[in-house]
Amino acid sequence: MKFFVDTADTKEIIELADTGLLDGVTTNPSLIKKSGRKIFEVIEEICGIVDGPVSAETVATDHATMLKEGKKLAKISNNIAVKVPLTVDGLKTCKALTGDGIMVNVTLCFSANQALLAAKAGATFISPFVGRLDDISEDGMGLIEDIRLIYDNYGFKTEILVASIRTPLHVLEAARIGADVATIPASIMRQLFKHPLTDKGLKAFLDDWEKTGESIL
Ligand code: E4P
């Protein structure tokens, strides 16, 4: 499973890219607002940090304007994945952009039927929002299972990008189900490395090692 980080904060992206475990980045208008920076400036900088797909979201709601926005965003770098919403106009734009060889991430997916439509429109990525479904007492990870089953039934190449991740358990479940990508907030990505028994075990080994008086180097 690929790991994308869900942020427009370049400091966080640099820190995670340094681990060698970062496969891409997703942003959205709210994350751009949070960064306090201009969209074209920050997206260009992110594309220079990460080789993998960097999602940049359109904001128009009609097909013609969305297509223009998507083409402009795609010109920033060849690793841009243009994000479009799961609407009729969004899927028309998805088909047009992927037809031009541009990666498209269809966002705001909340049902398996929507995911089926996105795959038929040629989406590179489908972004089901698991956390926002859990927030309203619906089964976010159940949606990922359904989409996996449907895409495998028909051999769709659209990658399932699990979005709106709130906990490390979401990441674990996504991997169990066989999702292609998880886009993870930086704070949760950092939690994935941690286990109290790792810290405790390492401390005990290092304490004993010090007592040997030896050195490896
Ligand atoms: C990423 O592509 C999505 O926009 C993001 O994961 C949404 O997360 P949120 O529900 O925490 O805002």
Short mmCIF file of C-alpha atoms and ligand atoms in Angstrom, two decimals:
data_model
loop_
_atom_site.label_atom_id
_atom_site.label_comp_id
_atom_site.label_asym_id
_atom_site.label_seq_id
_atom_site.Cartn_x
_atom_site.Cartn_y
_atom_site.Cartn_z
CA MET A 1 0.00 0.00 0.00
CA LYS A 2 1.30 3.43 -0.95
CA PHE A 3 1.52 6.17 1.69
CA PHE A 4 0.54 9.71 0.73
CA VAL A 5 0.58 12.52 3.27
CA ASP A 6 -2.55 14.66 3.51
CA THR A 7 -1.12 18.14 4.00
CA ALA A 8 0.05 21.32 2.25
CA ASP A 9 2.63 22.02 4.97
CA THR A 10 5.99 21.70 3.19
CA LYS A 11 7.91 21.36 6.47
CA GLU A 12 5.90 18.22 7.32
CA ILE A 13 6.31 16.89 3.77
CA ILE A 14 10.10 17.34 3.83
CA GLU A 15 10.31 15.57 7.21
CA LEU A 16 8.28 12.57 6.00
CA ALA A 17 9.93 12.42 2.56
CA ASP A 18 13.22 12.09 4.43
CA THR A 19 12.08 8.70 5.81
CA GLY A 20 12.02 7.33 2.24
CA LEU A 21 8.50 6.02 2.90
CA LEU A 22 6.44 8.77 1.29
CA ASP A 23 4.85 7.96 -2.08
CA GLY A 24 2.82 11.11 -2.71
CA VAL A 25 0.87 14.06 -1.32
CA THR A 26 -2.79 15.09 -1.29
CA THR A 27 -4.07 18.61 -0.74
CA ASN A 28 -7.50 20.19 -0.81
CA PRO A 29 -8.74 23.81 -0.60
CA SER A 30 -8.99 23.62 3.21
CA LEU A 31 -5.39 22.39 3.52
CA ILE A 32 -4.19 25.16 1.17
CA LYS A 33 -6.03 27.70 3.36
CA LYS A 34 -4.41 26.18 6.47
CA SER A 35 -0.94 26.52 4.90
CA GLY A 36 -1.54 30.28 4.51
CA ARG A 37 0.23 30.16 1.12
CA LYS A 38 -0.70 30.75 -2.54
CA ILE A 39 -1.85 27.53 -4.25
CA PHE A 40 0.47 27.65 -7.28
CA GLU A 41 3.51 28.52 -5.17
CA VAL A 42 2.94 25.80 -2.56
CA ILE A 43 1.97 23.06 -5.04
CA GLU A 44 5.05 23.76 -7.17
CA GLU A 45 7.24 23.52 -4.08
CA ILE A 46 5.62 20.20 -3.05
CA CYS A 47 6.19 18.78 -6.56
CA GLY A 48 9.87 19.58 -6.14
CA ILE A 49 10.02 17.60 -2.87
CA VAL A 50 8.08 14.46 -3.86
CA ASP A 51 8.42 12.46 -7.11
CA GLY A 52 5.08 10.66 -6.69
CA PRO A 53 1.60 12.02 -7.39
CA VAL A 54 0.70 15.39 -5.84
CA SER A 55 -3.05 16.07 -5.78
CA ALA A 56 -4.18 19.65 -6.43
CA GLU A 57 -7.90 20.35 -6.32
CA THR A 58 -10.07 22.31 -8.76
CA VAL A 59 -12.67 24.66 -7.28
CA ALA A 60 -15.04 25.38 -10.20
CA THR A 61 -18.30 23.43 -10.21
CA ASP A 62 -19.05 23.58 -13.97
CA HIS A 63 -17.28 21.31 -16.45
CA ALA A 64 -15.83 23.99 -18.75
CA THR A 65 -14.20 26.04 -15.98
CA MET A 66 -13.14 22.94 -14.06
CA LEU A 67 -11.40 21.63 -17.19
CA LYS A 68 -9.52 24.92 -17.61
CA GLU A 69 -8.49 24.87 -13.95
CA GLY A 70 -7.40 21.23 -14.21
CA LYS A 71 -5.25 21.89 -17.28
CA LYS A 72 -3.65 24.89 -15.57
CA LEU A 73 -2.90 22.90 -12.40
CA ALA A 74 -1.51 19.99 -14.46
CA LYS A 75 1.02 22.35 -16.09
CA ILE A 76 2.73 22.89 -12.70
CA SER A 77 4.51 19.53 -12.97
CA ASN A 78 4.12 16.10 -14.58
CA ASN A 79 3.43 14.51 -11.17
CA ILE A 80 0.23 16.52 -10.60
CA ALA A 81 -2.98 14.55 -10.08
CA VAL A 82 -5.88 16.95 -10.68
CA LYS A 83 -8.60 16.55 -8.06
CA VAL A 84 -12.21 16.88 -9.17
CA PRO A 85 -15.36 16.38 -7.09
CA LEU A 86 -17.65 13.40 -7.56
CA THR A 87 -20.35 15.25 -9.51
CA VAL A 88 -21.59 14.93 -13.09
CA ASP A 89 -19.37 17.87 -14.11
CA GLY A 90 -16.47 16.43 -12.13
CA LEU A 91 -16.69 13.07 -13.90
CA LYS A 92 -16.98 14.72 -17.31
CA THR A 93 -13.82 16.65 -16.46
CA CYS A 94 -12.17 13.44 -15.23
CA LYS A 95 -12.81 11.74 -18.57
CA ALA A 96 -11.48 14.72 -20.54
CA LEU A 97 -8.31 15.11 -18.44
CA THR A 98 -7.41 11.42 -18.31
CA GLY A 99 -8.00 11.34 -22.09
CA ASP A 100 -5.23 13.94 -22.32
CA GLY A 101 -2.93 11.73 -20.20
CA ILE A 102 -3.38 13.76 -16.99
CA MET A 103 -3.75 11.90 -13.67
CA VAL A 104 -7.11 12.54 -11.98
CA ASN A 105 -8.11 12.00 -8.35
CA VAL A 106 -11.91 11.94 -7.94
CA THR A 107 -12.65 13.24 -4.47
CA LEU A 108 -15.59 13.43 -2.05
CA CYS A 109 -16.68 9.83 -2.71
CA PHE A 110 -19.16 8.48 -0.16
CA SER A 111 -20.77 5.48 -1.91
CA ALA A 112 -19.72 2.41 -3.89
CA ASN A 113 -21.93 3.45 -6.81
CA GLN A 114 -20.08 6.78 -6.97
CA ALA A 115 -16.78 4.85 -7.01
CA LEU A 116 -18.08 2.67 -9.86
CA LEU A 117 -18.93 5.79 -11.88
CA ALA A 118 -15.48 7.28 -11.23
CA ALA A 119 -13.78 4.10 -12.46
CA LYS A 120 -15.93 4.13 -15.61
CA ALA A 121 -14.89 7.78 -16.12
CA GLY A 122 -11.25 6.60 -16.12
CA ALA A 123 -10.19 8.05 -12.75
CA THR A 124 -6.58 7.39 -11.76
CA PHE A 125 -7.56 7.54 -8.08
CA ILE A 126 -10.88 7.38 -6.23
CA SER A 127 -10.91 9.06 -2.80
CA PRO A 128 -13.55 7.59 -0.45
CA PHE A 129 -13.68 9.64 2.79
CA VAL A 130 -13.79 7.07 5.59
CA GLY A 131 -13.52 9.45 8.55
CA ARG A 132 -16.39 11.66 7.43
CA LEU A 133 -18.60 8.56 7.06
CA ASP A 134 -17.61 7.33 10.54
CA ASP A 135 -18.43 10.84 11.83
CA ILE A 136 -22.08 10.35 10.82
CA SER A 137 -22.19 6.74 12.16
CA GLU A 138 -21.79 5.11 8.73
CA ASP A 139 -19.22 2.39 8.01
CA GLY A 140 -16.25 4.08 6.31
CA MET A 141 -14.09 0.97 6.01
CA GLY A 142 -17.09 -1.06 4.82
CA LEU A 143 -17.18 1.28 1.83
CA ILE A 144 -13.52 0.49 1.07
CA GLU A 145 -14.34 -3.25 1.15
CA ASP A 146 -17.23 -2.75 -1.28
CA ILE A 147 -15.15 -0.69 -3.70
CA ARG A 148 -12.29 -3.25 -3.59
CA LEU A 149 -14.76 -6.03 -4.44
CA ILE A 150 -16.39 -4.08 -7.28
CA TYR A 151 -13.11 -2.93 -8.84
CA ASP A 152 -11.70 -6.47 -8.67
CA ASN A 153 -14.91 -7.91 -10.20
CA TYR A 154 -14.36 -5.86 -13.34
CA GLY A 155 -10.60 -5.37 -13.33
CA PHE A 156 -10.80 -1.57 -13.01
CA LYS A 157 -7.33 -0.03 -12.76
CA THR A 158 -8.53 3.00 -10.72
CA GLU A 159 -6.55 3.05 -7.47
CA ILE A 160 -8.47 3.15 -4.20
CA LEU A 161 -7.03 6.07 -2.20
CA VAL A 162 -8.41 5.91 1.34
CA ALA A 163 -8.97 9.52 2.47
CA SER A 164 -10.19 11.31 5.58
CA ILE A 165 -8.13 8.97 7.76
CA ARG A 166 -8.48 9.75 11.46
CA THR A 167 -6.61 6.93 13.28
CA PRO A 168 -3.82 4.36 12.79
CA LEU A 169 -6.58 1.70 12.78
CA HIS A 170 -7.96 3.19 9.56
CA VAL A 171 -4.51 2.63 8.00
CA LEU A 172 -4.38 -0.96 9.25
CA GLU A 173 -7.86 -1.75 7.94
CA ALA A 174 -7.07 -0.14 4.58
CA ALA A 175 -4.03 -2.41 4.24
CA ARG A 176 -6.02 -5.50 5.31
CA ILE A 177 -8.64 -4.80 2.66
CA GLY A 178 -6.01 -4.20 -0.01
CA ALA A 179 -6.55 -0.51 -0.71
CA ASP A 180 -3.92 0.85 -3.10
CA VAL A 181 -3.14 4.08 -1.23
CA ALA A 182 -3.80 5.66 2.14
CA THR A 183 -3.53 9.42 2.45
CA ILE A 184 -2.62 10.09 6.04
CA PRO A 185 -2.32 13.24 8.17
CA ALA A 186 1.33 13.75 9.22
CA SER A 187 0.52 13.30 12.93
CA ILE A 188 -0.99 9.85 12.27
CA MET A 189 1.86 8.88 9.94
CA ARG A 190 4.29 9.61 12.81
CA GLN A 191 2.18 7.43 15.17
CA LEU A 192 2.60 4.43 12.82
CA PHE A 193 6.29 4.18 13.74
CA LYS A 194 5.62 4.08 17.47
CA HIS A 195 5.04 1.24 19.93
CA PRO A 196 5.75 1.49 23.69
CA LEU A 197 7.36 -1.98 23.67
CA THR A 198 9.78 -0.83 20.96
CA ASP A 199 10.85 2.12 23.14
CA LYS A 200 11.07 -0.05 26.26
CA GLY A 201 12.98 -2.84 24.50
CA LEU A 202 15.42 -0.44 22.88
CA LYS A 203 16.17 1.23 26.22
CA ALA A 204 16.88 -2.15 27.87
CA PHE A 205 19.19 -3.24 25.02
CA LEU A 206 21.10 0.05 25.10
CA ASP A 207 21.45 -0.02 28.90
CA ASP A 208 22.92 -3.55 28.75
CA TRP A 209 25.15 -2.63 25.83
CA GLU A 210 26.62 0.29 27.75
CA LYS A 211 27.55 -2.12 30.56
CA THR A 212 29.60 -4.28 28.16
CA GLY A 213 31.94 -1.31 27.53
CA GLU A 214 32.15 -2.44 23.88
CA SER A 215 31.87 -0.39 20.70
CA ILE A 216 30.78 -1.56 17.23
CA LEU A 217 32.62 1.19 15.33
C1 E4P B 1 -7.78 14.08 0.90
O1 E4P B 1 -7.63 13.90 -0.27
C2 E4P B 1 -9.02 14.56 1.52
O2 E4P B 1 -9.35 15.83 1.04
C3 E4P B 1 -8.85 14.55 3.01
O3 E4P B 1 -8.34 13.29 3.39
C4 E4P B 1 -10.12 14.89 3.76
O4 E4P B 1 -9.87 14.70 5.13
P1 E4P B 1 -10.82 15.33 6.28
O5 E4P B 1 -12.13 14.62 6.23
O6 E4P B 1 -10.07 15.07 7.54
O7 E4P B 1 -10.96 16.79 5.97
#
